[in-house]
mmCIF file of C-alpha atoms and ligand atoms in Angstrom:
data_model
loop_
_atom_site.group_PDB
_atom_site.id
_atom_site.type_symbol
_atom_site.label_atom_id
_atom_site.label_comp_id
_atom_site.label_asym_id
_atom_site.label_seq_id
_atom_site.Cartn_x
_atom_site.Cartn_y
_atom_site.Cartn_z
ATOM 1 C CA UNK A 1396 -58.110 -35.045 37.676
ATOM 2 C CA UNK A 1397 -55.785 -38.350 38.722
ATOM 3 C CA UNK A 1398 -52.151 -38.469 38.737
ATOM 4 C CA UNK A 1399 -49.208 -36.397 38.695
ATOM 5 C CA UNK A 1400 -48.374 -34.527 34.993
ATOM 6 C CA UNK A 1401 -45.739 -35.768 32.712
ATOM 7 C CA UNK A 1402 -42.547 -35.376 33.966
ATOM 8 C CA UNK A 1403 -43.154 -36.091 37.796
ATOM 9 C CA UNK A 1404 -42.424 -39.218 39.368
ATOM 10 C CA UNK A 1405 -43.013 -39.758 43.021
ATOM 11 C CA UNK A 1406 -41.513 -42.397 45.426
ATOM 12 C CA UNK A 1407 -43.344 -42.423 48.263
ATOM 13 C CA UNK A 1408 -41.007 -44.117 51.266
ATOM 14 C CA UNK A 1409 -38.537 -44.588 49.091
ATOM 15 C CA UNK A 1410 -35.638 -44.691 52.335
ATOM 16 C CA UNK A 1411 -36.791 -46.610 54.827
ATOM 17 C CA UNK A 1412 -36.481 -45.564 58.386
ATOM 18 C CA UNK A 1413 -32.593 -46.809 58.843
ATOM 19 C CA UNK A 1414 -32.150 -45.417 55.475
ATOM 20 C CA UNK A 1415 -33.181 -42.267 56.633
ATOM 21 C CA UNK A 1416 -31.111 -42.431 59.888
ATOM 22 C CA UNK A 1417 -27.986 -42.668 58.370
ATOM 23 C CA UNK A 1418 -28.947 -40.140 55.489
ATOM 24 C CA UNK A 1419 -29.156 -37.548 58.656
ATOM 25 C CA UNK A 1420 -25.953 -38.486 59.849
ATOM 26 C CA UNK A 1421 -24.005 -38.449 56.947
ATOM 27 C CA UNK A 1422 -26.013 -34.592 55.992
ATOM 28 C CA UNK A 1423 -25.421 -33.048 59.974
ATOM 29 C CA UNK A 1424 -21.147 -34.484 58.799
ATOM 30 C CA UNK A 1425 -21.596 -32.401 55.819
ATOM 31 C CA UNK A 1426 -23.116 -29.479 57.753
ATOM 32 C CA UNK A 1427 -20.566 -29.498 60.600
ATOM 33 C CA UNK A 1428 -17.988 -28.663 57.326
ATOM 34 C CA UNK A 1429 -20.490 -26.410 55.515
ATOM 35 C CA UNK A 1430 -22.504 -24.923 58.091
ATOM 36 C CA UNK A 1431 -26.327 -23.824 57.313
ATOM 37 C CA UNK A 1432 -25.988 -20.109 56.121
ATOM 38 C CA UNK A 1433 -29.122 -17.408 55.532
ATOM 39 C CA UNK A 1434 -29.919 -17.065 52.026
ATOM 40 C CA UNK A 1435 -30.761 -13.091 50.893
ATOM 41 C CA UNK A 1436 -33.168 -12.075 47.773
ATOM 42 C CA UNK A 1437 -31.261 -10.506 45.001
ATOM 43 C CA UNK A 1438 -31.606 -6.703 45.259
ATOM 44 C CA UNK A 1439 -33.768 -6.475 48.494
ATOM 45 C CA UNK A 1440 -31.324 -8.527 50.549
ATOM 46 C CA UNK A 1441 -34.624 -9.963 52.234
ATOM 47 C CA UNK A 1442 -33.764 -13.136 54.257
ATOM 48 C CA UNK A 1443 -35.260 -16.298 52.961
ATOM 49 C CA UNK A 1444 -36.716 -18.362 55.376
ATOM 50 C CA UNK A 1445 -34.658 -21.193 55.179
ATOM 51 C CA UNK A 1446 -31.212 -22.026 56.000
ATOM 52 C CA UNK A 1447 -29.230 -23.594 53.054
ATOM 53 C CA UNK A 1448 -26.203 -25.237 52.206
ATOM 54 C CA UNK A 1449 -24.808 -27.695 49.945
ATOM 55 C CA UNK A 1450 -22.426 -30.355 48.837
ATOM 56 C CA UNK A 1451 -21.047 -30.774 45.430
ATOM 57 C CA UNK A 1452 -18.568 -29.724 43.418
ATOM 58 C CA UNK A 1453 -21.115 -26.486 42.744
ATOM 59 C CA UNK A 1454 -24.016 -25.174 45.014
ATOM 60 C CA UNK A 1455 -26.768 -22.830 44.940
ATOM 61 C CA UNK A 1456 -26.362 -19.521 46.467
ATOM 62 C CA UNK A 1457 -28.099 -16.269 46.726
ATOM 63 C CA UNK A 1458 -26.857 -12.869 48.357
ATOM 64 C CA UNK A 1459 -28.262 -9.468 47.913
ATOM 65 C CA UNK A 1460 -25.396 -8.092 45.897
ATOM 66 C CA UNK A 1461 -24.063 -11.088 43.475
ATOM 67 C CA UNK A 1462 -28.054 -12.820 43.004
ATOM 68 C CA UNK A 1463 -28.705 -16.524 42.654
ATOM 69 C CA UNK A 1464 -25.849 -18.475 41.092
ATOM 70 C CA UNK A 1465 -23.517 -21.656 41.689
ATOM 71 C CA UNK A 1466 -20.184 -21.213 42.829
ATOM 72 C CA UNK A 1467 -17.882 -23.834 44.124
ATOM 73 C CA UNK A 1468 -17.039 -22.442 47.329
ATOM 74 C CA UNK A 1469 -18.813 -21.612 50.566
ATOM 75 C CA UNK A 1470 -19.880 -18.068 50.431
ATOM 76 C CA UNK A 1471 -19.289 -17.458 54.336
ATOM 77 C CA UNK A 1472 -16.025 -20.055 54.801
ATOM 78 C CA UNK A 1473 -14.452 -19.675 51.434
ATOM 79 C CA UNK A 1474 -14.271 -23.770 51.509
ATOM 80 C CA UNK A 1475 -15.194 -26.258 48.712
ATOM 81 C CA UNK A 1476 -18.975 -28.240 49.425
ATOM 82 C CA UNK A 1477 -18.193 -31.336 50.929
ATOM 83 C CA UNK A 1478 -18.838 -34.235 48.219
ATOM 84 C CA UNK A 1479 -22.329 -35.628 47.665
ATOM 85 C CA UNK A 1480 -22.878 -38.496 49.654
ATOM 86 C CA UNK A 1481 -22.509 -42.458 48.036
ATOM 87 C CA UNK A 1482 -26.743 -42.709 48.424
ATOM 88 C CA UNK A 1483 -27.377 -39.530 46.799
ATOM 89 C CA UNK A 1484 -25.277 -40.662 43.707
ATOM 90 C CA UNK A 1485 -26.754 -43.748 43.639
ATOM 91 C CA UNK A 1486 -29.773 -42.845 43.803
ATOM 92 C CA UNK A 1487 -29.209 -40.411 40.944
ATOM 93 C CA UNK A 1488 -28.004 -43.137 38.938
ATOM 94 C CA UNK A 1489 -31.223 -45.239 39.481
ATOM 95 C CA UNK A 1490 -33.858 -43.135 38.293
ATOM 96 C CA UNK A 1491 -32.700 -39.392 36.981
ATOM 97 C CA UNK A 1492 -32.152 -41.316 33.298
ATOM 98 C CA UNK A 1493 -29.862 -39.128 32.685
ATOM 99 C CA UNK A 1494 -26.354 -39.445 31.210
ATOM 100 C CA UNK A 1495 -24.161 -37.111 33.478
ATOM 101 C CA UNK A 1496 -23.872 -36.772 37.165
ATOM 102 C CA UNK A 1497 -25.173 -34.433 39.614
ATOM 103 C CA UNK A 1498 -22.602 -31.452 40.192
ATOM 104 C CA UNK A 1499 -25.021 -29.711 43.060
ATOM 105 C CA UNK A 1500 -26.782 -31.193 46.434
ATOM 106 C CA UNK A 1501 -29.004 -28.325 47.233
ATOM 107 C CA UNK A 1502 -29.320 -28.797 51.427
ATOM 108 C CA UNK A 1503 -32.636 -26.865 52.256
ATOM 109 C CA UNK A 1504 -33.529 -26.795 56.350
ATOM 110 C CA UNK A 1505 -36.987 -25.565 56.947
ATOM 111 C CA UNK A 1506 -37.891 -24.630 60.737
ATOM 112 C CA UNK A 1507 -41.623 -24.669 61.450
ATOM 113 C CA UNK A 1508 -43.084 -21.804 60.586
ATOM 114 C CA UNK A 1509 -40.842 -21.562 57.201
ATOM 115 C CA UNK A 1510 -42.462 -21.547 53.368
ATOM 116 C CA UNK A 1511 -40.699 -20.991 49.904
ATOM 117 C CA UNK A 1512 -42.526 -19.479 47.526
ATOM 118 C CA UNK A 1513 -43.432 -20.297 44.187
ATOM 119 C CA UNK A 1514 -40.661 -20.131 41.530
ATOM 120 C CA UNK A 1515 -38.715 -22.058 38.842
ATOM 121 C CA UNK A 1516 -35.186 -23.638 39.016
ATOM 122 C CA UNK A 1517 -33.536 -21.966 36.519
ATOM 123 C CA UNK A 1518 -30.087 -20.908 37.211
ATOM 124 C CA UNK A 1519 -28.746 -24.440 35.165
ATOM 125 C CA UNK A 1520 -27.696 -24.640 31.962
ATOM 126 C CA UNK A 1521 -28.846 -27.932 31.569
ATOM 127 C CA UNK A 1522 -32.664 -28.446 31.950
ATOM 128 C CA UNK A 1523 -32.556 -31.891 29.848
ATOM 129 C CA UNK A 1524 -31.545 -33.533 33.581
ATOM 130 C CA UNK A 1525 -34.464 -33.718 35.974
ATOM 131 C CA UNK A 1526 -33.961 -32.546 39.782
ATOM 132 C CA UNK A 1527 -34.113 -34.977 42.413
ATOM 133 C CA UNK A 1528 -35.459 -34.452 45.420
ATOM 134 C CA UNK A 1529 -35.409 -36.034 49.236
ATOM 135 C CA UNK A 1530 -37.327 -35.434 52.043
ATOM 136 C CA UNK A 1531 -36.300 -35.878 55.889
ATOM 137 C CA UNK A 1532 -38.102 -34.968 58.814
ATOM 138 C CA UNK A 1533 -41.860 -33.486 59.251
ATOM 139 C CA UNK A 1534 -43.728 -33.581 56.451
ATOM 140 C CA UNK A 1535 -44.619 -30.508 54.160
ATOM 141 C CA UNK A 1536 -47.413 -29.242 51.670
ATOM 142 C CA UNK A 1537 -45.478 -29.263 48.280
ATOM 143 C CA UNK A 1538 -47.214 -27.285 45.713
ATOM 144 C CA UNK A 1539 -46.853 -28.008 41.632
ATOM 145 C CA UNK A 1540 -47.890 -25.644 39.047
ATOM 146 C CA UNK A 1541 -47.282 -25.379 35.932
ATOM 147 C CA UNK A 1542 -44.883 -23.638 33.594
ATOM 148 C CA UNK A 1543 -46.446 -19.578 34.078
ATOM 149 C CA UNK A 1544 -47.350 -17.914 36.786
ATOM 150 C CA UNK A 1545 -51.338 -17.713 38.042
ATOM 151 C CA UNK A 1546 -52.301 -21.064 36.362
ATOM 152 C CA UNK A 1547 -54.084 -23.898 38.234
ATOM 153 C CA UNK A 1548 -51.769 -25.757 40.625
ATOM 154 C CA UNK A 1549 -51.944 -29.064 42.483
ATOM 155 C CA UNK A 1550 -50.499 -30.088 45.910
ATOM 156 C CA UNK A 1551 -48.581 -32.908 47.560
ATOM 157 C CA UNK A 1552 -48.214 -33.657 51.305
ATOM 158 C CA UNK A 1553 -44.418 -34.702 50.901
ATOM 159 C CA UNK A 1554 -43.016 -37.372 53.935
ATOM 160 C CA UNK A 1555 -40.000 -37.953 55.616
ATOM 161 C CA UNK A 1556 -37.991 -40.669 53.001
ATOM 162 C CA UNK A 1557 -39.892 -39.457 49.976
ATOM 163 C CA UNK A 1558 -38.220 -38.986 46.823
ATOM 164 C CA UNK A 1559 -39.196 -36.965 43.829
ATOM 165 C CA UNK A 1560 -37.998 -36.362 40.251
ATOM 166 C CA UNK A 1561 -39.187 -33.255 38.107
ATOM 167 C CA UNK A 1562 -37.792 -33.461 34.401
ATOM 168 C CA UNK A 1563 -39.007 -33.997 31.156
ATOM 169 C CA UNK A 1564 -42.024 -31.288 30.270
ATOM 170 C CA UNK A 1565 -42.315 -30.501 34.397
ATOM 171 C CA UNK A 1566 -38.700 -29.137 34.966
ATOM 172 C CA UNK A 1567 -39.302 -25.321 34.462
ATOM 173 C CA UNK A 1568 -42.643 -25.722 36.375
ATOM 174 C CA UNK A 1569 -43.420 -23.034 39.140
ATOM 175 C CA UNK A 1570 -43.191 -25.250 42.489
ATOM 176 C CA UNK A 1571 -42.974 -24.333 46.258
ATOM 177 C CA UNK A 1572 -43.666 -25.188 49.971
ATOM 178 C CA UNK A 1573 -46.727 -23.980 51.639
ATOM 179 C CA UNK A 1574 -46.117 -24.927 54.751
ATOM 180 C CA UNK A 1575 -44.390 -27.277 57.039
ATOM 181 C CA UNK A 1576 -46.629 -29.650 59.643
ATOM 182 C CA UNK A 1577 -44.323 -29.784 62.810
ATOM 183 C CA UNK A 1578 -44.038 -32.386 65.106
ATOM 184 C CA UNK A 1579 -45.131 -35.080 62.174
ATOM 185 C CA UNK A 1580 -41.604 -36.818 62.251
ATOM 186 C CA UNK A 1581 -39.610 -38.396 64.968
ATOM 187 C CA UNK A 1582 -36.449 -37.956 62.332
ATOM 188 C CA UNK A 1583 -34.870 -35.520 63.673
ATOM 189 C CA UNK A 1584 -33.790 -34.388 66.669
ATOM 190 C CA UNK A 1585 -35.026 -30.228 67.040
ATOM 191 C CA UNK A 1586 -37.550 -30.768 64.660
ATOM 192 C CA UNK A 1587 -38.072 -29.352 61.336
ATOM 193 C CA UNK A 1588 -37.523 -30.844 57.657
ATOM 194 C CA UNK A 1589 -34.325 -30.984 55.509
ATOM 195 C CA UNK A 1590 -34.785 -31.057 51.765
ATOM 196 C CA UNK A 1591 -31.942 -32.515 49.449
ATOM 197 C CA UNK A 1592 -32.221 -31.742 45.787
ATOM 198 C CA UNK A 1593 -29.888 -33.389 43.312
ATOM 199 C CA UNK A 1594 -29.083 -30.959 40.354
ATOM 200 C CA UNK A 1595 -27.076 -31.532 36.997
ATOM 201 C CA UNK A 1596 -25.429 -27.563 36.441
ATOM 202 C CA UNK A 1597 -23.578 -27.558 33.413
ATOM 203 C CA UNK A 1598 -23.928 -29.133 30.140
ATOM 204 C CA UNK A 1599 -20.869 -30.414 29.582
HETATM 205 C C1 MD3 B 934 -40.600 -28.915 40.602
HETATM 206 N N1 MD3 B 934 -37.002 -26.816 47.110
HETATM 207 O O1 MD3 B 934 -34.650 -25.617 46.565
HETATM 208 S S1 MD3 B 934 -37.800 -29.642 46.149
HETATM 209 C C2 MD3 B 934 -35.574 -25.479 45.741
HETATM 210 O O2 MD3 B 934 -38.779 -28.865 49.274
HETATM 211 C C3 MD3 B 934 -36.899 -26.062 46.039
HETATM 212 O O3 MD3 B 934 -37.065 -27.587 49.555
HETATM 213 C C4 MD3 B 934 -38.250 -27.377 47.556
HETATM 214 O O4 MD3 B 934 -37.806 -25.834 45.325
HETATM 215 C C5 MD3 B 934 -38.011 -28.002 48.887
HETATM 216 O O5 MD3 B 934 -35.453 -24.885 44.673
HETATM 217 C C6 MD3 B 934 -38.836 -28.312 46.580
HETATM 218 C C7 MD3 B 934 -38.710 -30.339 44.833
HETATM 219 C C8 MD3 B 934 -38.550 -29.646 43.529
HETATM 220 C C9 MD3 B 934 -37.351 -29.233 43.074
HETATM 221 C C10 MD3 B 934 -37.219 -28.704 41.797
HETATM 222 C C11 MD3 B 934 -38.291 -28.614 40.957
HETATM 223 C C12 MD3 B 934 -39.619 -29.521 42.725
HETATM 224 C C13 MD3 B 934 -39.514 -29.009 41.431
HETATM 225 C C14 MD3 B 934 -38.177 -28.175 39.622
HETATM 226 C C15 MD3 B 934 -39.262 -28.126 38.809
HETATM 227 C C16 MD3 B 934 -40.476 -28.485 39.298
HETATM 228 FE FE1 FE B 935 -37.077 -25.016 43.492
#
Protein backbone atom coordinates (compact mmCIF):
# COMPACT_ATOMS: atom_id res chain seq x y z
CA UNK A 1 0.00 0.00 0.00
CA UNK A 2 1.76 3.67 -0.90
CA UNK A 3 0.25 6.94 -0.39
CA UNK A 4 -2.42 8.63 1.35
CA UNK A 5 -6.30 7.91 -0.16
CA UNK A 6 -8.08 10.38 -2.26
CA UNK A 7 -8.96 13.25 -0.55
CA UNK A 8 -5.84 13.69 1.82
CA UNK A 9 -3.16 15.97 1.18
CA UNK A 10 -0.28 16.31 3.53
CA UNK A 11 2.26 19.20 3.95
CA UNK A 12 4.86 18.09 5.80
CA UNK A 13 6.79 21.41 7.40
CA UNK A 14 4.65 23.42 5.84
CA UNK A 15 5.46 26.59 8.71
CA UNK A 16 8.77 26.84 9.23
CA UNK A 17 10.17 27.28 12.64
CA UNK A 18 9.55 31.33 12.83
CA UNK A 19 6.35 30.53 11.21
CA UNK A 20 5.50 28.45 13.90
CA UNK A 21 6.72 30.91 16.61
CA UNK A 22 4.55 33.51 15.81
CA UNK A 23 1.54 31.07 15.04
CA UNK A 24 1.94 30.30 19.05
CA UNK A 25 1.88 33.75 19.88
CA UNK A 26 -0.82 34.95 18.00
CA UNK A 27 -3.02 31.33 19.37
CA UNK A 28 -1.79 31.87 23.47
CA UNK A 29 -3.48 36.06 22.36
CA UNK A 30 -6.49 34.24 21.32
CA UNK A 31 -6.50 31.96 24.39
CA UNK A 32 -5.83 34.72 26.95
CA UNK A 33 -9.55 36.06 25.39
CA UNK A 34 -11.03 32.56 25.03
CA UNK A 35 -9.50 30.58 27.60
CA UNK A 36 -9.01 26.59 27.09
CA UNK A 37 -12.30 25.06 28.56
CA UNK A 38 -13.03 21.02 29.31
CA UNK A 39 -15.08 19.55 26.72
CA UNK A 40 -17.99 16.88 28.22
CA UNK A 41 -19.53 13.77 26.09
CA UNK A 42 -23.11 14.29 25.27
CA UNK A 43 -25.25 12.38 27.79
CA UNK A 44 -22.43 10.93 30.06
CA UNK A 45 -20.90 14.34 30.73
CA UNK A 46 -17.47 12.34 30.58
CA UNK A 47 -14.54 14.83 30.27
CA UNK A 48 -12.64 14.67 27.06
CA UNK A 49 -9.16 14.70 27.38
CA UNK A 50 -8.36 17.71 25.78
CA UNK A 51 -8.83 21.26 26.43
CA UNK A 52 -10.53 23.19 23.52
CA UNK A 53 -11.33 26.43 22.33
CA UNK A 54 -11.77 28.34 19.28
CA UNK A 55 -11.80 31.41 17.15
CA UNK A 56 -14.26 32.22 14.51
CA UNK A 57 -17.28 33.60 14.03
CA UNK A 58 -18.67 29.83 15.14
CA UNK A 59 -16.82 27.09 17.23
CA UNK A 60 -17.17 23.62 18.21
CA UNK A 61 -18.53 22.80 21.51
CA UNK A 62 -19.71 19.90 23.47
CA UNK A 63 -21.43 19.80 27.05
CA UNK A 64 -23.28 17.00 28.62
CA UNK A 65 -26.69 18.58 28.40
CA UNK A 66 -26.86 20.64 24.89
CA UNK A 67 -24.27 17.79 22.80
CA UNK A 68 -21.81 18.77 20.11
CA UNK A 69 -22.79 21.87 18.15
CA UNK A 70 -21.39 25.42 16.98
CA UNK A 71 -22.43 28.37 18.66
CA UNK A 72 -20.95 31.77 18.38
CA UNK A 73 -20.22 32.46 21.83
CA UNK A 74 -17.96 31.09 24.53
CA UNK A 75 -19.86 28.58 26.48
CA UNK A 76 -18.08 29.51 29.93
CA UNK A 77 -17.55 33.61 29.18
CA UNK A 78 -20.59 34.25 27.10
CA UNK A 79 -17.98 36.21 24.62
CA UNK A 80 -17.71 35.99 20.78
CA UNK A 81 -14.32 33.64 19.48
CA UNK A 82 -11.72 35.94 18.81
CA UNK A 83 -11.26 36.16 14.82
CA UNK A 84 -9.17 33.59 12.97
CA UNK A 85 -5.83 34.70 12.60
CA UNK A 86 -4.45 36.47 8.94
CA UNK A 87 -2.18 32.91 8.40
CA UNK A 88 -4.96 30.68 9.05
CA UNK A 89 -7.08 32.49 6.32
CA UNK A 90 -4.48 32.52 4.10
CA UNK A 91 -3.63 29.49 4.31
CA UNK A 92 -7.24 28.43 3.74
CA UNK A 93 -7.26 30.34 0.70
CA UNK A 94 -4.14 28.50 -0.72
CA UNK A 95 -5.08 25.05 -0.73
CA UNK A 96 -8.83 24.22 0.80
CA UNK A 97 -10.12 24.90 -3.12
CA UNK A 98 -12.93 25.86 -1.85
CA UNK A 99 -15.19 28.85 -2.61
CA UNK A 100 -16.25 30.16 0.93
CA UNK A 101 -14.30 30.91 4.00
CA UNK A 102 -13.70 29.16 7.12
CA UNK A 103 -16.40 30.23 9.85
CA UNK A 104 -14.67 27.84 12.74
CA UNK A 105 -10.83 27.51 14.10
CA UNK A 106 -11.21 24.44 16.15
CA UNK A 107 -8.15 25.09 19.00
CA UNK A 108 -7.42 21.46 20.31
CA UNK A 109 -4.51 21.35 23.34
CA UNK A 110 -3.41 17.87 24.01
CA UNK A 111 -1.25 17.32 27.34
CA UNK A 112 0.86 14.16 27.26
CA UNK A 113 -0.88 11.47 28.17
CA UNK A 114 -4.14 12.76 26.10
CA UNK A 115 -5.83 10.66 22.93
CA UNK A 116 -9.12 11.38 20.92
CA UNK A 117 -10.78 8.69 19.76
CA UNK A 118 -11.93 7.67 16.56
CA UNK A 119 -14.92 9.58 15.08
CA UNK A 120 -16.21 11.67 12.13
CA UNK A 121 -16.63 15.51 11.84
CA UNK A 122 -20.00 15.81 11.25
CA UNK A 123 -21.77 18.51 12.99
CA UNK A 124 -21.36 20.88 9.43
CA UNK A 125 -23.69 21.34 7.03
CA UNK A 126 -21.30 21.69 4.48
CA UNK A 127 -19.05 18.61 3.84
CA UNK A 128 -18.18 19.84 0.09
CA UNK A 129 -15.24 22.10 2.07
CA UNK A 130 -12.34 20.01 3.31
CA UNK A 131 -10.94 20.61 7.03
CA UNK A 132 -7.67 21.99 7.49
CA UNK A 133 -5.54 21.09 9.89
CA UNK A 134 -2.16 22.49 11.82
CA UNK A 135 0.05 21.02 14.03
CA UNK A 136 2.28 22.78 16.85
CA UNK A 137 4.31 21.30 19.36
CA UNK A 138 5.29 17.41 20.02
CA UNK A 139 4.42 15.32 17.53
CA UNK A 140 1.40 12.80 17.57
CA UNK A 141 0.27 9.35 16.02
CA UNK A 142 -2.69 10.48 13.73
CA UNK A 143 -4.80 7.64 12.73
CA UNK A 144 -7.04 7.56 9.23
CA UNK A 145 -9.72 5.17 8.58
CA UNK A 146 -12.10 5.05 6.46
CA UNK A 147 -15.74 6.01 6.16
CA UNK A 148 -17.37 2.94 8.82
CA UNK A 149 -16.36 1.89 11.79
CA UNK A 150 -13.95 -1.51 12.23
CA UNK A 151 -12.41 -1.19 8.70
CA UNK A 152 -8.62 -1.20 8.06
CA UNK A 153 -6.95 2.07 9.09
CA UNK A 154 -3.58 3.67 8.40
CA UNK A 155 -1.42 5.99 10.60
CA UNK A 156 0.58 9.20 10.40
CA UNK A 157 3.24 10.50 12.84
CA UNK A 158 1.99 14.24 12.48
CA UNK A 159 4.99 17.16 13.35
CA UNK A 160 5.08 20.37 14.74
CA UNK A 161 4.32 22.88 11.37
CA UNK A 162 2.49 20.15 9.52
CA UNK A 163 -0.52 20.87 7.68
CA UNK A 164 -3.26 18.61 6.51
CA UNK A 165 -6.41 18.78 4.35
CA UNK A 166 -9.23 16.01 4.47
CA UNK A 167 -12.02 16.69 1.74
CA UNK A 168 -13.16 15.29 -1.26
CA UNK A 169 -14.13 11.29 -0.72
CA UNK A 170 -11.94 11.40 2.87
CA UNK A 171 -14.06 14.10 4.74
CA UNK A 172 -16.57 11.82 6.65
CA UNK A 173 -13.65 9.37 7.33
CA UNK A 174 -13.32 8.00 11.00
CA UNK A 175 -9.90 9.74 12.20
CA UNK A 176 -8.24 10.19 15.68
CA UNK A 177 -5.06 10.59 17.86
CA UNK A 178 -3.45 7.65 19.40
CA UNK A 179 -1.17 9.14 21.28
CA UNK A 180 1.01 12.09 21.82
CA UNK A 181 5.16 11.60 21.96
CA UNK A 182 6.20 14.24 24.66
CA UNK A 183 9.19 16.02 24.82
CA UNK A 184 9.58 15.73 20.73
CA UNK A 185 9.20 19.61 20.26
CA UNK A 186 11.03 22.53 21.66
CA UNK A 187 7.71 24.67 20.43
CA UNK A 188 6.28 25.24 23.23
CA UNK A 189 6.94 26.22 26.40
CA UNK A 190 5.03 23.38 29.09
CA UNK A 191 5.00 20.97 26.54
CA UNK A 192 2.25 19.32 24.81
CA UNK A 193 0.67 19.82 21.16
CA UNK A 194 -1.98 22.33 19.94
CA UNK A 195 -4.07 21.31 16.97
CA UNK A 196 -5.83 24.05 14.74
CA UNK A 197 -8.49 22.83 12.39
CA UNK A 198 -9.99 25.18 9.84
CA UNK A 199 -13.76 24.32 9.24
CA UNK A 200 -16.37 25.76 6.64
CA UNK A 201 -20.01 25.39 8.97
CA UNK A 202 -22.71 26.50 6.96
CA UNK A 203 -23.58 26.31 3.43
CA UNK A 204 -24.45 29.47 2.69
C1 LIG B 1 -9.85 13.30 8.87
N1 LIG B 1 -8.73 16.69 15.73
O1 LIG B 1 -10.88 18.15 16.44
S1 LIG B 1 -7.16 17.05 13.09
C2 LIG B 1 -11.08 17.14 15.75
O2 LIG B 1 -5.28 16.39 15.81
C3 LIG B 1 -9.93 16.27 15.40
O3 LIG B 1 -6.68 17.40 17.10
C4 LIG B 1 -7.54 15.91 15.51
O4 LIG B 1 -10.13 15.25 14.85
C5 LIG B 1 -6.41 16.63 16.17
O5 LIG B 1 -12.18 16.80 15.33
C6 LIG B 1 -7.29 15.63 14.09
C7 LIG B 1 -7.13 16.33 11.51
C8 LIG B 1 -8.46 15.94 10.97
C9 LIG B 1 -9.54 16.74 11.08
C10 LIG B 1 -10.73 16.40 10.46
C11 LIG B 1 -10.84 15.27 9.70
C12 LIG B 1 -8.57 14.80 10.27
C13 LIG B 1 -9.75 14.45 9.62
C14 LIG B 1 -12.01 14.95 8.98
C15 LIG B 1 -12.07 13.83 8.22
C16 LIG B 1 -11.00 13.00 8.17
FE1 LIG C 1 -12.12 15.22 14.09
Amino acid sequence: MTGLPDGISYFPDYFDRKAQETLVETIRDIVRAAPFYVPEMPRTGKPMQVRMSNCGNLGWVTDKKGGYRYQSLHPKTGKPWPPIPETLLTLWEAKAAFDGMPEACLINYYGDSAKMGLHQDRDEEEFAAPVVSVSLGDDCLFRIGGTSRGGPTQSIRLRSGDVILLGGPSRLRYHGVDRIYPATSTLLKDGGRINLTLRRVTTS
